[in-house]
Coordinates of C-alpha atoms in Angstrom, one line a residue:
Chain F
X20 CA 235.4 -28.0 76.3
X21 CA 232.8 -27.4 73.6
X22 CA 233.1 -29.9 70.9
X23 CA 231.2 -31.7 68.2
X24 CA 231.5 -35.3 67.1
X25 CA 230.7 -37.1 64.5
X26 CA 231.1 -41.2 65.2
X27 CA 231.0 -42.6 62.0
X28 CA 234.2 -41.7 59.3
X29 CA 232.0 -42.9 56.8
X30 CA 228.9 -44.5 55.8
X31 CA 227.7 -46.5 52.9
X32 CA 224.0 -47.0 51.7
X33 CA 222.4 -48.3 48.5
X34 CA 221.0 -45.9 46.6
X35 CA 217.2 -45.9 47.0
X36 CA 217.7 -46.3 50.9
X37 CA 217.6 -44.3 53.7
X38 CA 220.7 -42.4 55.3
X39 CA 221.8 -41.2 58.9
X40 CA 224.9 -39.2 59.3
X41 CA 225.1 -38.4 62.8
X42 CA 226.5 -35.8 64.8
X43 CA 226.3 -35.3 68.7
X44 CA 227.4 -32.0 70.5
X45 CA 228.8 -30.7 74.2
X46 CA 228.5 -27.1 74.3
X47 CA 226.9 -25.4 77.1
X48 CA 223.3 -23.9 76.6
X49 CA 221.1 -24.5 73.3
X50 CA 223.5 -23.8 70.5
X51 CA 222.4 -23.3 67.1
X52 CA 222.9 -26.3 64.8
X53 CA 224.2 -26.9 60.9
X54 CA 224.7 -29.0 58.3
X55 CA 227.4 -28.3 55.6
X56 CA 228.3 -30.3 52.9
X57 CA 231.0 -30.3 50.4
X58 CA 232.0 -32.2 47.1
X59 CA 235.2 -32.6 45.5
X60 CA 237.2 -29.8 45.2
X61 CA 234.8 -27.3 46.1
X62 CA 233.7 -25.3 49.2
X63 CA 231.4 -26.2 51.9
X64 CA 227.6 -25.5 50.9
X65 CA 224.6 -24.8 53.6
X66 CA 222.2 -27.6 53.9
X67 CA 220.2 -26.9 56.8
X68 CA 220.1 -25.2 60.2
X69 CA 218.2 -26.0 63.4
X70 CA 218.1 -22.8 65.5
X71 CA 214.6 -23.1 67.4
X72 CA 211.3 -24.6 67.5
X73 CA 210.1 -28.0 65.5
X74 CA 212.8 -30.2 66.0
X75 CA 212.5 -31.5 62.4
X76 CA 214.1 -29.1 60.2
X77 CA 214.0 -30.0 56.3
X78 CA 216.8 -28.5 54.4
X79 CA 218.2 -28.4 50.7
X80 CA 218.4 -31.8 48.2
X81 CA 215.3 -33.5 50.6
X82 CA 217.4 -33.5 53.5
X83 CA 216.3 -33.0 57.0
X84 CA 217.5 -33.2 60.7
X85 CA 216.1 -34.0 63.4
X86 CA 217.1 -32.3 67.3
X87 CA 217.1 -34.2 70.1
X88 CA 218.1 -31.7 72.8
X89 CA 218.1 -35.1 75.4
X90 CA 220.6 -36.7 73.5
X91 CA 222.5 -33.7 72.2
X92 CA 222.2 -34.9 69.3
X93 CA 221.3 -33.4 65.4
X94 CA 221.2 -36.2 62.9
X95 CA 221.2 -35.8 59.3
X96 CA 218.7 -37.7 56.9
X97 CA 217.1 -38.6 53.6
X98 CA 214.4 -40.8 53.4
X99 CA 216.2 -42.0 49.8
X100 CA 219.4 -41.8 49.0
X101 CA 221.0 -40.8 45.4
X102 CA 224.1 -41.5 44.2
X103 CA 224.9 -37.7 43.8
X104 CA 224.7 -37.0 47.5
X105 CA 228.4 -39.3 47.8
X106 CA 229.8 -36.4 49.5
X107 CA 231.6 -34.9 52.8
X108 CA 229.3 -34.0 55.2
X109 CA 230.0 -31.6 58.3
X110 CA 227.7 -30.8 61.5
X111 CA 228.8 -27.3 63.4
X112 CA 227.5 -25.8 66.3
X113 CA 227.2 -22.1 67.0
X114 CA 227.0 -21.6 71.0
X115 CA 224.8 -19.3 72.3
X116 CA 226.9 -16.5 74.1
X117 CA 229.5 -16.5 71.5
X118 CA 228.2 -13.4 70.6
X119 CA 230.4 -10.7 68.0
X120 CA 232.6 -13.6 66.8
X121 CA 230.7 -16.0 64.5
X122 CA 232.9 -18.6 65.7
X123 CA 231.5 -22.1 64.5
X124 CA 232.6 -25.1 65.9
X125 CA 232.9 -28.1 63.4
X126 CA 232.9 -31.7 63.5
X127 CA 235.4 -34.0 61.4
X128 CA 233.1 -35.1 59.0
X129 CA 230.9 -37.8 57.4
X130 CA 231.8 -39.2 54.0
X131 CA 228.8 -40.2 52.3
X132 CA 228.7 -43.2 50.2
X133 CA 226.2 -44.1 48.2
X134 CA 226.3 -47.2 45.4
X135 CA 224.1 -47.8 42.3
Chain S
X8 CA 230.3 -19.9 45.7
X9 CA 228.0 -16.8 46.8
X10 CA 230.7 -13.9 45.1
X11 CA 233.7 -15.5 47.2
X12 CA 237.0 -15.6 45.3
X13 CA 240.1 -17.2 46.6
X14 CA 243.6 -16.7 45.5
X15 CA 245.7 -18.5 44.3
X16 CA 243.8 -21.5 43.8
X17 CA 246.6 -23.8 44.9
X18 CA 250.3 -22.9 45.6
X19 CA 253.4 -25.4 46.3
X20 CA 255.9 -23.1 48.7
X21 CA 259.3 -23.9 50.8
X22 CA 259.6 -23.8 54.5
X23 CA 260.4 -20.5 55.5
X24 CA 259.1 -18.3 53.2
X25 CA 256.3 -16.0 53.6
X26 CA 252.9 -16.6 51.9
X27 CA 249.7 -14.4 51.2
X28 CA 246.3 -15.8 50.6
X29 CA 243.6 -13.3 49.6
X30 CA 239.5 -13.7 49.6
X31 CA 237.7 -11.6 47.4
X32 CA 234.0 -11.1 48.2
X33 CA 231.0 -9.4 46.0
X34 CA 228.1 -9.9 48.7
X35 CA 229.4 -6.5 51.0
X36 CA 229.1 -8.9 53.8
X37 CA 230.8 -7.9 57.7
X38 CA 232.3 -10.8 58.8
X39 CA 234.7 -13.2 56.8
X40 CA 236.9 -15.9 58.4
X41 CA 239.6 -17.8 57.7
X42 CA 239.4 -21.9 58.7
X43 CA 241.9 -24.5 57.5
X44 CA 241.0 -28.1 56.5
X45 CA 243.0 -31.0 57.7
X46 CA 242.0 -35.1 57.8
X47 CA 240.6 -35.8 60.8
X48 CA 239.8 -32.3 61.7
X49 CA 237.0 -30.8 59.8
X50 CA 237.5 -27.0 59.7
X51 CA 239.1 -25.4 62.7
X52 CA 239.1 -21.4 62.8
X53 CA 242.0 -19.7 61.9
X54 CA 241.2 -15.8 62.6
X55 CA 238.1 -14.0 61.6
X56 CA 237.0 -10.1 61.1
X57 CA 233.9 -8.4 62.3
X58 CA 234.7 -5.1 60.5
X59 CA 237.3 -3.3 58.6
X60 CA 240.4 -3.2 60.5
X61 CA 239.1 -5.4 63.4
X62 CA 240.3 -8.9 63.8
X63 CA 240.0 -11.5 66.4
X64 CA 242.2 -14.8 66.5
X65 CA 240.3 -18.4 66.0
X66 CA 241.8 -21.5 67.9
X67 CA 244.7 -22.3 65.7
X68 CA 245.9 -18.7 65.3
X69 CA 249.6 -19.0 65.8
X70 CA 251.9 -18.7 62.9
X71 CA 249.4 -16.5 61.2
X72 CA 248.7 -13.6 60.7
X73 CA 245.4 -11.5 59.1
X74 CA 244.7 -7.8 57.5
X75 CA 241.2 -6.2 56.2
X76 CA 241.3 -2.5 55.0
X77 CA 238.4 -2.9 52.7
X78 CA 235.2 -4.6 53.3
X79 CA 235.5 -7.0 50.4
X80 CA 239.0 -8.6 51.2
X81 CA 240.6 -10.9 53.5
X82 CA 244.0 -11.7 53.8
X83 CA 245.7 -14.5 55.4
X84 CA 249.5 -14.0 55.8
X85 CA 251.8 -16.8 57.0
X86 CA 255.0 -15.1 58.0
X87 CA 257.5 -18.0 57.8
X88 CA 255.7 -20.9 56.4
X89 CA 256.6 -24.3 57.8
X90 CA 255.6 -27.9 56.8
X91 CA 252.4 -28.2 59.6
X92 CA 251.0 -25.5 57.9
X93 CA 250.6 -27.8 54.7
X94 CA 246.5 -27.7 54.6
X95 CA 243.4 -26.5 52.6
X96 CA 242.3 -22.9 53.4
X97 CA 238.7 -21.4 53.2
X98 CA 237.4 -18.5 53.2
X99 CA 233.9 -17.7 54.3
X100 CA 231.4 -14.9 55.2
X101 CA 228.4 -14.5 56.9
X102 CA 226.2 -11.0 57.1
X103 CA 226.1 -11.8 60.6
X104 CA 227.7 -13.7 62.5
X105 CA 225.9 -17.0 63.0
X106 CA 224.6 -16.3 67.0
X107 CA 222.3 -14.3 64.5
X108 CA 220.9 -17.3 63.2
X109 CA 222.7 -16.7 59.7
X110 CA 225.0 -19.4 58.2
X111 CA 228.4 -18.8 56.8
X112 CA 228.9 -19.5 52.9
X113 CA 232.7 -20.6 51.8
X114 CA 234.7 -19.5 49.2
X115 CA 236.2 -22.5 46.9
X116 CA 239.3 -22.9 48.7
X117 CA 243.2 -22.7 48.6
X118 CA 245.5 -25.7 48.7
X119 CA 248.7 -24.7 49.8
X120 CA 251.7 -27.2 50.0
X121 CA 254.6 -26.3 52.1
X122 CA 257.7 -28.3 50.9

């Protein structure tokens, strides 16, 4: 079954520091790859999208991702962390074939924590 | 929220009665889907449209129902409402669907509590 997982419920850093929120996928072929994010009380919002090529994709806010298509895996980061990224953070995978039905496939998501 | 509108914004409702969320959207997109948000779930795709009048089911389709007969709305219907189907609903659209390399952007959301 296609699925995507991310391991971690939630992760804390310092503000200042870097942050990973990972995200690992099992679909077959090369899907295409997203990041959403969403604060309280509000809708998800497009951060970034890997869909081919450089497997460092930079994104909105100074995020970035990187693809490793060996490991199946599409890791969010920041190289410093502010205290206004404390969010929810989703990774979802479009498979390739899926054609005509915009299906995405979304893991549980990542709360981001991030202390003064 | 990218000309997305959801209505209501939140509703309290009691098993068994039928409930109608709308989403409103400015952008003329094609496609707009319905997900629902539950702890532990993320998002999991309720039934989406690819056009007026045509609709496809998602992977938790059953108990619901949907209806498009303009471009710029999407309605969610739950015919009986029951206490599983206590959740947050988004909306969302994309110009294409996202095997077209564009992303979906989400309406603010519906919380709807089924007593």
């Amino acid at each position: 079954a296609q699925s995507v997982a991310q391991p971690e419920d939630q992760v804390n850093v310092a503000e200042g520091n870097p942050l990973t929120v990972k995200c690992t996928y099992s679909v077959s072929g090369n899907p295409y790859l997203f990041w959403y994010v969403q604060y309280p009380n509000r809708g998800l919002q497009f951060l970034l999208k890997y869909i081919t090529g450089d497997n460092l994709v930079k994104g909105s806010y100074g995020f970035e991702a990187e693809f490793n298509k060996s490991q199946t895996s599409f890791h969010l980061k920041k190289p410093s962390a502010l205290v206004s990224d404390s969010a929810l953070y989703f990774c979802a995978v479009s498979p390739l074939g899926s054609s005509n039905t915009g299906k995405l496939i979304f893991g549980q998501g990542t709360t981001l924590q991030v202390k003064p | 929220d990218a000309g997305i509108t959801q209505s209501p914004r939140h509703k309290v409702t009691e098993t068994g009665t039928p409930v109608t969320l709308r989403c409103h959207q400015t952008e003329n997109h094609r496609y707009m889907y319905w997900y629902r948000q539950d702890p532990g779930h993320g998002l999991r795709l309720i039934h989406y449209s690819y056009g007026v009048k045509d609709t496809d089911k998602g992977e938790v389709s059953d108990g619901y129902s949907v209806s498009r007969s303009k471009t710029e709305d999407f309605l969610l219907t739950l015919e009986s409402a029951t206490s599983s189907q206590t959740s947050v609903y988004f909306c969302a659209i994309s110009q294409n669907p996202p095997t077209y390399y564009n992303e979906q952007f989400f309406g603010p959301g519906t919380r709807l509590t089924v007593l």
